[in-house]
Structure formats: C-alpha cells, structure tokens
mmCIF file of C-alpha atoms and ligand atoms in Angstrom:
data_model
loop_
_atom_site.group_PDB
_atom_site.id
_atom_site.type_symbol
_atom_site.label_atom_id
_atom_site.label_comp_id
_atom_site.label_asym_id
_atom_site.label_seq_id
_atom_site.Cartn_x
_atom_site.Cartn_y
_atom_site.Cartn_z
ATOM 1 C CA UNK A 164 -19.346 -4.833 -29.113
ATOM 2 C CA UNK A 165 -18.255 -2.443 -26.319
ATOM 3 C CA UNK A 166 -17.128 -4.092 -22.587
ATOM 4 C CA UNK A 167 -17.318 -3.454 -18.947
ATOM 5 C CA UNK A 168 -14.330 -3.384 -16.536
ATOM 6 C CA UNK A 169 -14.417 -3.033 -12.919
ATOM 7 C CA UNK A 170 -11.591 -2.740 -9.962
ATOM 8 C CA UNK A 171 -13.173 -3.083 -6.398
ATOM 9 C CA UNK A 172 -10.006 -2.085 -4.893
ATOM 10 C CA UNK A 173 -9.765 -1.621 -0.715
ATOM 11 C CA UNK A 174 -9.179 2.388 -1.314
ATOM 12 C CA UNK A 175 -11.180 3.096 -4.523
ATOM 13 C CA UNK A 176 -13.422 1.471 -7.304
ATOM 14 C CA UNK A 177 -12.829 1.832 -10.667
ATOM 15 C CA UNK A 178 -14.831 1.502 -13.981
ATOM 16 C CA UNK A 179 -14.056 2.070 -17.665
ATOM 17 C CA UNK A 180 -16.220 1.019 -20.790
ATOM 18 C CA UNK A 181 -14.263 0.036 -24.014
ATOM 19 C CA UNK A 182 -14.868 -0.710 -27.662
ATOM 20 C CA UNK A 183 -13.191 -3.255 -29.287
ATOM 21 C CA UNK A 184 -9.887 -0.984 -30.255
ATOM 22 C CA UNK A 185 -9.548 -0.689 -26.546
ATOM 23 C CA UNK A 186 -10.648 2.819 -26.783
ATOM 24 C CA UNK A 187 -11.970 3.998 -23.176
ATOM 25 C CA UNK A 188 -15.223 5.434 -23.919
ATOM 26 C CA UNK A 189 -16.160 6.423 -20.510
ATOM 27 C CA UNK A 190 -14.284 6.235 -16.935
ATOM 28 C CA UNK A 191 -15.783 6.318 -13.489
ATOM 29 C CA UNK A 192 -14.251 6.544 -10.177
ATOM 30 C CA UNK A 193 -15.324 6.403 -6.340
ATOM 31 C CA UNK A 194 -13.542 5.844 -2.892
ATOM 32 C CA UNK A 195 -14.870 2.309 -1.887
ATOM 33 C CA UNK A 196 -15.741 2.828 1.392
ATOM 34 C CA UNK A 197 -16.973 0.854 3.871
ATOM 35 C CA UNK A 198 -19.819 -0.429 0.956
ATOM 36 C CA UNK A 199 -18.112 -2.206 -1.362
ATOM 37 C CA UNK A 200 -21.009 -3.610 -3.137
ATOM 38 C CA UNK A 201 -22.756 -0.450 -3.027
ATOM 39 C CA UNK A 202 -19.751 1.514 -4.468
ATOM 40 C CA UNK A 203 -19.623 -1.112 -7.281
ATOM 41 C CA UNK A 204 -22.977 -0.478 -7.910
ATOM 42 C CA UNK A 205 -22.952 3.103 -7.747
ATOM 43 C CA UNK A 206 -19.805 2.813 -10.505
ATOM 44 C CA UNK A 207 -21.693 0.297 -12.756
ATOM 45 C CA UNK A 208 -25.208 2.649 -12.674
ATOM 46 C CA UNK A 209 -23.074 5.443 -13.714
ATOM 47 C CA UNK A 210 -21.292 3.958 -16.512
ATOM 48 C CA UNK A 211 -24.484 2.570 -17.944
ATOM 49 C CA UNK A 212 -26.325 5.714 -17.642
ATOM 50 C CA UNK A 213 -26.737 5.654 -21.623
ATOM 51 C CA UNK A 214 -23.584 2.886 -22.950
ATOM 52 C CA UNK A 215 -25.107 -1.012 -22.989
ATOM 53 C CA UNK A 216 -21.434 -3.176 -22.554
ATOM 54 C CA UNK A 217 -22.279 -6.585 -23.934
ATOM 55 C CA UNK A 218 -19.486 -7.741 -21.154
ATOM 56 C CA UNK A 219 -18.737 -6.774 -17.381
ATOM 57 C CA UNK A 220 -15.819 -8.558 -15.666
ATOM 58 C CA UNK A 221 -14.851 -7.659 -12.450
ATOM 59 C CA UNK A 222 -11.654 -7.591 -10.726
ATOM 60 C CA UNK A 223 -10.146 -6.254 -7.580
ATOM 61 C CA UNK A 224 -10.355 -7.422 -3.814
ATOM 62 C CA UNK A 225 -14.372 -6.706 -3.762
ATOM 63 C CA UNK A 226 -14.567 -8.724 -6.905
ATOM 64 C CA UNK A 227 -16.708 -11.758 -5.359
ATOM 65 C CA UNK A 228 -19.553 -9.001 -3.876
ATOM 66 C CA UNK A 229 -21.624 -8.009 -7.057
ATOM 67 C CA UNK A 230 -23.761 -10.726 -8.775
ATOM 68 C CA UNK A 231 -23.597 -8.510 -11.593
ATOM 69 C CA UNK A 232 -20.413 -9.364 -13.274
ATOM 70 C CA UNK A 233 -20.155 -11.753 -15.984
ATOM 71 C CA UNK A 234 -16.807 -13.310 -15.022
ATOM 72 C CA UNK A 235 -14.524 -12.527 -11.976
ATOM 73 C CA UNK A 236 -10.658 -12.198 -12.697
ATOM 74 C CA UNK A 237 -7.315 -11.693 -10.707
ATOM 75 C CA UNK A 238 -6.082 -7.917 -10.300
ATOM 76 C CA UNK A 239 -2.693 -9.248 -11.341
ATOM 77 C CA UNK A 240 -4.172 -11.069 -14.862
ATOM 78 C CA UNK A 241 -5.895 -7.979 -15.149
ATOM 79 C CA UNK A 242 -2.801 -5.306 -14.662
ATOM 80 C CA UNK A 243 -0.991 -7.568 -17.191
ATOM 81 C CA UNK A 244 -4.340 -7.764 -19.624
ATOM 82 C CA UNK A 245 -4.127 -3.714 -19.570
ATOM 83 C CA UNK A 246 -0.261 -2.677 -19.814
ATOM 84 C CA UNK A 247 -0.309 -5.196 -22.642
ATOM 85 C CA UNK A 248 -2.831 -4.008 -24.398
ATOM 86 C CA UNK A 249 -1.444 -0.213 -24.269
ATOM 87 C CA UNK A 250 1.788 -1.631 -24.914
ATOM 88 C CA UNK A 251 2.646 -5.149 -25.984
ATOM 89 C CA UNK A 252 6.413 -4.917 -25.561
ATOM 90 C CA UNK A 253 6.166 -4.018 -21.523
ATOM 91 C CA UNK A 254 7.273 -7.136 -19.743
ATOM 92 C CA UNK A 255 7.522 -5.483 -16.164
ATOM 93 C CA UNK A 256 4.422 -4.096 -13.892
ATOM 94 C CA UNK A 257 5.068 -2.019 -10.579
ATOM 95 C CA UNK A 258 1.520 -1.434 -9.403
ATOM 96 C CA UNK A 259 0.946 0.581 -6.079
ATOM 97 C CA UNK A 260 -2.557 0.548 -4.804
ATOM 98 C CA UNK A 261 -4.308 1.430 -1.363
ATOM 99 C CA UNK A 262 -3.381 -1.473 0.871
ATOM 100 C CA UNK A 263 -0.681 -3.293 -1.808
ATOM 101 C CA UNK A 264 1.814 -2.966 -4.042
ATOM 102 C CA UNK A 265 3.668 -5.635 -6.686
ATOM 103 C CA UNK A 266 5.516 -6.348 -9.336
ATOM 104 C CA UNK A 267 4.423 -8.165 -12.047
ATOM 105 C CA UNK A 268 6.819 -10.115 -15.006
ATOM 106 C CA UNK A 269 5.202 -10.293 -18.090
ATOM 107 C CA UNK A 270 5.574 -12.846 -20.991
ATOM 108 C CA UNK A 271 4.709 -12.362 -24.510
ATOM 109 C CA UNK A 272 1.143 -11.266 -24.736
ATOM 110 C CA UNK A 273 0.248 -9.879 -21.261
ATOM 111 C CA UNK A 274 0.918 -13.516 -19.841
ATOM 112 C CA UNK A 275 1.510 -13.126 -16.347
ATOM 113 C CA UNK A 276 5.380 -15.130 -16.048
ATOM 114 C CA UNK A 277 5.578 -14.029 -11.812
ATOM 115 C CA UNK A 278 4.363 -11.417 -9.375
ATOM 116 C CA UNK A 279 5.744 -10.724 -5.576
ATOM 117 C CA UNK A 280 3.205 -8.582 -3.708
ATOM 118 C CA UNK A 281 3.014 -7.049 -0.427
ATOM 119 C CA UNK A 282 -0.162 -6.771 1.040
ATOM 120 C CA UNK A 283 0.812 -8.293 5.063
ATOM 121 C CA UNK A 284 1.490 -4.145 6.284
ATOM 122 C CA UNK A 285 1.058 -0.897 4.964
ATOM 123 C CA UNK A 286 4.545 -0.518 4.172
ATOM 124 C CA UNK A 287 5.458 0.202 0.466
ATOM 125 C CA UNK A 288 1.540 0.811 -0.189
ATOM 126 C CA UNK A 289 -0.635 4.190 -0.815
ATOM 127 C CA UNK A 290 -2.195 4.000 2.728
ATOM 128 C CA UNK A 291 1.331 4.472 4.351
ATOM 129 C CA UNK A 292 2.089 7.579 2.050
ATOM 130 C CA UNK A 293 -1.897 8.704 2.854
ATOM 131 C CA UNK A 294 -1.405 8.628 6.639
ATOM 132 C CA UNK A 295 1.990 10.148 6.510
ATOM 133 C CA UNK A 296 0.857 13.337 4.360
ATOM 134 C CA UNK A 297 -2.392 13.350 6.526
ATOM 135 C CA UNK A 298 -0.085 13.653 9.995
ATOM 136 C CA UNK A 299 2.133 16.315 8.402
ATOM 137 C CA UNK A 300 -0.315 17.998 6.888
ATOM 138 C CA UNK A 301 1.474 17.168 2.860
ATOM 139 C CA UNK A 302 -0.456 17.683 -0.195
ATOM 140 C CA UNK A 303 0.649 15.443 -2.966
ATOM 141 C CA UNK A 304 1.269 17.893 -5.827
ATOM 142 C CA UNK A 305 3.598 19.402 -3.828
ATOM 143 C CA UNK A 306 6.252 16.818 -2.615
ATOM 144 C CA UNK A 307 7.860 17.042 -6.175
ATOM 145 C CA UNK A 308 8.802 20.309 -5.407
ATOM 146 C CA UNK A 309 9.569 19.181 -2.049
ATOM 147 C CA UNK A 310 12.017 16.632 -2.890
ATOM 148 C CA UNK A 311 13.807 18.570 -5.307
ATOM 149 C CA UNK A 312 14.549 21.034 -2.550
ATOM 150 C CA UNK A 313 16.229 18.292 -0.399
ATOM 151 C CA UNK A 314 19.377 18.263 -0.036
ATOM 152 C CA UNK A 315 19.737 14.131 0.938
ATOM 153 C CA UNK A 316 17.213 11.410 2.167
ATOM 154 C CA UNK A 317 16.984 10.691 5.938
ATOM 155 C CA UNK A 318 17.498 7.585 7.114
ATOM 156 C CA UNK A 319 13.941 6.748 8.040
ATOM 157 C CA UNK A 320 13.984 2.998 9.896
ATOM 158 C CA UNK A 321 10.442 2.086 10.503
ATOM 159 C CA UNK A 322 8.109 0.432 7.535
ATOM 160 C CA UNK A 323 5.514 0.286 10.082
ATOM 161 C CA UNK A 324 3.560 3.470 10.143
ATOM 162 C CA UNK A 325 2.879 4.032 13.492
ATOM 163 C CA UNK A 326 6.821 4.067 14.157
ATOM 164 C CA UNK A 327 7.380 5.640 11.567
ATOM 165 C CA UNK A 328 5.317 8.605 12.374
ATOM 166 C CA UNK A 329 7.384 9.166 16.251
ATOM 167 C CA UNK A 330 10.747 8.756 13.757
ATOM 168 C CA UNK A 331 9.474 11.371 11.650
ATOM 169 C CA UNK A 332 8.705 13.568 14.550
ATOM 170 C CA UNK A 333 11.842 12.460 16.363
ATOM 171 C CA UNK A 334 13.741 13.890 13.215
ATOM 172 C CA UNK A 335 11.469 17.264 12.956
ATOM 173 C CA UNK A 336 12.390 17.607 16.680
ATOM 174 C CA UNK A 337 16.233 17.452 15.716
ATOM 175 C CA UNK A 338 15.548 20.054 13.664
ATOM 176 C CA UNK A 339 15.167 17.941 10.317
ATOM 177 C CA UNK A 340 14.111 19.578 7.524
ATOM 178 C CA UNK A 341 10.736 18.013 6.057
ATOM 179 C CA UNK A 342 11.916 18.253 2.011
ATOM 180 C CA UNK A 343 14.664 15.700 3.230
ATOM 181 C CA UNK A 344 12.244 13.234 5.499
ATOM 182 C CA UNK A 345 9.877 13.014 2.760
ATOM 183 C CA UNK A 346 13.178 12.033 0.180
ATOM 184 C CA UNK A 347 13.388 9.771 3.038
ATOM 185 C CA UNK A 348 10.176 8.075 3.084
ATOM 186 C CA UNK A 349 9.969 7.746 -0.273
ATOM 187 C CA UNK A 350 13.379 6.416 -0.886
ATOM 188 C CA UNK A 351 12.675 3.541 2.414
ATOM 189 C CA UNK A 352 9.336 2.747 0.201
ATOM 190 C CA UNK A 353 11.142 2.469 -3.202
ATOM 191 C CA UNK A 354 13.689 0.374 -1.736
ATOM 192 C CA UNK A 355 11.060 -2.540 -0.535
ATOM 193 C CA UNK A 356 9.572 -1.976 -4.363
ATOM 194 C CA UNK A 357 12.910 -2.420 -5.992
ATOM 195 C CA UNK A 358 12.962 -5.635 -3.744
ATOM 196 C CA UNK A 359 9.840 -6.890 -5.016
ATOM 197 C CA UNK A 360 10.938 -5.738 -8.961
ATOM 198 C CA UNK A 361 14.161 -7.826 -8.106
ATOM 199 C CA UNK A 362 11.998 -10.984 -7.061
ATOM 200 C CA UNK A 363 10.142 -11.197 -10.623
ATOM 201 C CA UNK A 364 13.777 -10.417 -12.400
ATOM 202 C CA UNK A 365 12.197 -6.997 -13.187
ATOM 203 C CA UNK A 366 13.928 -6.128 -16.915
ATOM 204 C CA UNK A 367 14.769 -2.569 -17.633
ATOM 205 C CA UNK A 368 15.409 -3.450 -20.978
ATOM 206 C CA UNK A 369 11.799 -3.233 -21.512
ATOM 207 C CA UNK A 370 9.216 -0.661 -21.391
ATOM 208 C CA UNK A 371 8.320 -1.210 -16.906
ATOM 209 C CA UNK A 372 5.169 0.370 -16.423
ATOM 210 C CA UNK A 373 3.660 1.914 -13.042
ATOM 211 C CA UNK A 374 0.285 1.085 -12.260
ATOM 212 C CA UNK A 375 -2.404 1.748 -9.099
ATOM 213 C CA UNK A 376 -3.085 5.324 -7.310
ATOM 214 C CA UNK A 377 0.424 5.810 -6.352
ATOM 215 C CA UNK A 378 1.502 6.540 -9.997
ATOM 216 C CA UNK A 379 -0.246 9.579 -9.479
ATOM 217 C CA UNK A 380 2.302 10.683 -7.572
ATOM 218 C CA UNK A 381 4.938 12.444 -9.087
ATOM 219 C CA UNK A 382 7.358 12.653 -6.347
ATOM 220 C CA UNK A 383 6.946 8.266 -6.003
ATOM 221 C CA UNK A 384 7.476 8.189 -9.623
ATOM 222 C CA UNK A 385 10.799 10.293 -9.546
ATOM 223 C CA UNK A 386 12.524 8.275 -6.499
ATOM 224 C CA UNK A 387 11.537 4.889 -7.928
ATOM 225 C CA UNK A 388 13.000 5.811 -11.181
ATOM 226 C CA UNK A 389 16.184 6.634 -9.427
ATOM 227 C CA UNK A 390 16.362 3.424 -7.324
ATOM 228 C CA UNK A 391 15.210 0.686 -10.453
ATOM 229 C CA UNK A 392 17.528 3.552 -12.997
ATOM 230 C CA UNK A 393 15.316 3.616 -15.447
ATOM 231 C CA UNK A 394 11.909 4.918 -16.834
ATOM 232 C CA UNK A 395 8.342 4.515 -15.332
ATOM 233 C CA UNK A 396 5.387 4.541 -17.865
ATOM 234 C CA UNK A 397 2.918 6.578 -16.259
ATOM 235 C CA UNK A 398 -0.693 6.953 -18.322
ATOM 236 C CA UNK A 399 -3.234 8.587 -17.346
ATOM 237 C CA UNK A 400 -5.549 6.115 -17.313
ATOM 238 C CA UNK A 401 -2.832 4.217 -14.389
ATOM 239 C CA UNK A 402 -5.343 4.137 -11.624
ATOM 240 C CA UNK A 403 -7.525 2.569 -13.755
ATOM 241 C CA UNK A 404 -5.151 -0.641 -15.184
ATOM 242 C CA UNK A 405 -6.762 -3.185 -13.012
ATOM 243 C CA UNK A 406 -10.552 -1.922 -14.668
ATOM 244 C CA UNK A 407 -9.221 -1.648 -18.110
ATOM 245 C CA UNK A 408 -7.267 -5.156 -17.786
ATOM 246 C CA UNK A 409 -10.663 -6.766 -17.299
ATOM 247 C CA UNK A 410 -12.680 -4.736 -19.969
ATOM 248 C CA UNK A 411 -10.072 -6.143 -22.434
ATOM 249 C CA UNK A 412 -10.490 -9.330 -21.201
ATOM 250 C CA UNK A 413 -14.238 -9.254 -21.464
ATOM 251 C CA UNK A 414 -13.401 -7.800 -25.108
ATOM 252 C CA UNK A 415 -11.164 -10.584 -26.190
ATOM 253 C CA UNK A 416 -14.050 -13.442 -25.288
ATOM 254 C CA UNK A 417 -16.743 -11.079 -27.441
ATOM 255 C CA UNK A 418 -14.291 -11.809 -30.587
HETATM 256 P P1 LIG B 538 -6.754 0.126 -4.401
HETATM 257 O O1 LIG B 538 -6.889 -0.279 -6.131
HETATM 258 O O2 LIG B 538 -6.156 -0.189 -3.998
HETATM 259 O O3 LIG B 538 -8.607 0.601 -4.220
HETATM 260 P P2 LIG B 538 -5.802 2.468 -5.954
HETATM 261 O O4 LIG B 538 -4.724 1.908 -6.809
HETATM 262 O O5 LIG B 538 -7.099 3.154 -6.374
HETATM 263 O O6 LIG B 538 -5.862 1.856 -4.543
HETATM 264 O O7 LIG B 538 -4.777 3.325 -4.990
HETATM 265 C C1 LIG B 538 -5.029 4.512 -3.915
HETATM 266 C C2 LIG B 538 -3.945 4.800 -3.702
HETATM 267 O O8 LIG B 538 -3.626 6.128 -4.416
HETATM 268 C C3 LIG B 538 -4.399 6.054 -2.547
HETATM 269 O O9 LIG B 538 -3.860 5.230 -1.169
HETATM 270 C C4 LIG B 538 -3.127 7.118 -2.776
HETATM 271 O O10 LIG B 538 -2.048 7.148 -1.619
HETATM 272 C C5 LIG B 538 -2.802 6.995 -4.258
HETATM 273 N N1 LIG B 538 -3.896 8.372 -4.751
HETATM 274 C C6 LIG B 538 -4.924 8.574 -5.029
HETATM 275 N N2 LIG B 538 -4.768 9.898 -5.792
HETATM 276 C C7 LIG B 538 -3.692 10.370 -5.957
HETATM 277 C C8 LIG B 538 -3.139 11.328 -6.217
HETATM 278 N N3 LIG B 538 -4.175 12.738 -7.293
HETATM 279 N N4 LIG B 538 -1.614 12.065 -5.618
HETATM 280 C C9 LIG B 538 -1.031 10.970 -5.479
HETATM 281 N N5 LIG B 538 -1.405 9.625 -4.789
HETATM 282 C C10 LIG B 538 -2.829 9.613 -5.061
#
C-alpha cells in the first residue's frame, strides 16, 4: 500500500507518495502563494493522477485548511519521522524553511525529545535570505563561490531584514565587497541557528540533518557547518522532509 504526505508550508507546498519501504514514488512542489488550500489541492491532484494512496496525512502551517487528509500532524513530529526513516542514527535536525527555523533533538525511533523554534521574526529564515538576495541581485547558485572569495565575514549587527538591508547599503557605500558582506549575512544566520542547536542540546556525535528549502543553499550549509563544527547531511529531498515524515507516519498506521 502507498501513502501520501503533504506539507503546506508558508512558502511552498510539497507532497510525496511513498511505498511501504519508504521509497519515494512521486513528488511535487508548488509555491503556496495566497491560496494555500488551492495549492494543496493542486499538489494532491497531481500526485494522485496515476497513483491511489491508501492514506493521506498533512502537515505544515496550512494543514488545517484541507479536508481530504485522513490525519493532521505537526511539522516537528513529521521532520522527526522523515529523518528517522532515512537515517535511524540521526539525532539532531536543523530545519530552515521560508518563515521559521527549528532545531529538533530526536530520541530513538525518531521521537522528538526537544525542539527550539525561531518563528517570531524573519531573521534566520529563508525569507530573510530571499529578501537580501532579491534586493542585492544575488543568485543562490552563485553564493558558495562568492563566499569562497571572501577574505573575512563582515559584521552584520541587524537581524531585522529592513535594518540589515540598510546596514548592507552602508557597508557597500563604505567600499566593503559583497563577498565579505554575504559571508557576514550567512554567519549572522548561522549564529542564530547555533543558539537553537545549543538550546536542544544538539549532538554532533550522531548525524545532523539539514532540512527545509534553505538546505538547498550550499553557501548556507557551508557556513553552518563551520559554525556548528560538524558535517550536515543534506538529502536531495531535504525540502520535502515534512511531507516525507507525514507519509511515513501514514505508512506506520497502515501496517
Ligand atoms: P516552507 O516549508 O516554510 O514553506 P521551504 O522549506 O520550502 O519553506 O523553504 C523555502 C525557502 O527555501 C525559500 O524561502 C528559499 O530561501 C529557500 N530555497 C528554496 N529553493 C532554494 C534553492 N534552490 N536554493 C537556495 N535556497 C532555496
């Protein structure tokens, strides 16, 4: 039997269909936009064109909006279940999405032992990076190369995106180069994530997973690894981890 997991996030809606060995048979992603219910329906419709899941579990901030789901589960529980299904030895997860970031400490079998979350402001989230990237015309696939050319990390004091933007404009006007500024912006985010990591007693003795859309940002991964002094595991489906976890939980209920 197959199951469908859907994660209706603030920025993107992701869905997967998996089989009982947790193989991903189908995946789909779309911007959530201003109509989360419709985005979710679109994803479910696309995923079920040729496959008929026995159970549909939903997660993400918009999970309450859909009627079709058999069960609704929190993102934190789903990230734990998803990472555990991929790597049962993992104990810590760093999840950076569009509007929030989290550190999750797992006990055995993917059970959530503790978590810490930054959801009050954009600092340390994907939208902070999106704003800076947009304003200064930076491309995500060029960021790693840019920071490799930095000579140091410029100090960014503001965590509010509006103030950070003015600070960057000031640094550029003073002749600072963008590579050093970008390294500084990523470092400021990494420091915030490092605090969440410490709050949950993140363990570098076991594999640490990096999930959420920002895990696709190779420059962010590099600076975070430097900050946390450990390697971060990024899976090609890292952005889908909430949806994978929802589908895994459904599979467990099917057996
Ligand atoms: P949510 O679940 O909160 O809706 P996601 O986990 O999908 O958010 O993450 C969205 C964020 O991922 C975006 O704000 C963006 O910063 C980042 N992102 C998405 N795609 C890429 C990419 N190809 N490279 C770098 N960052 C990306």
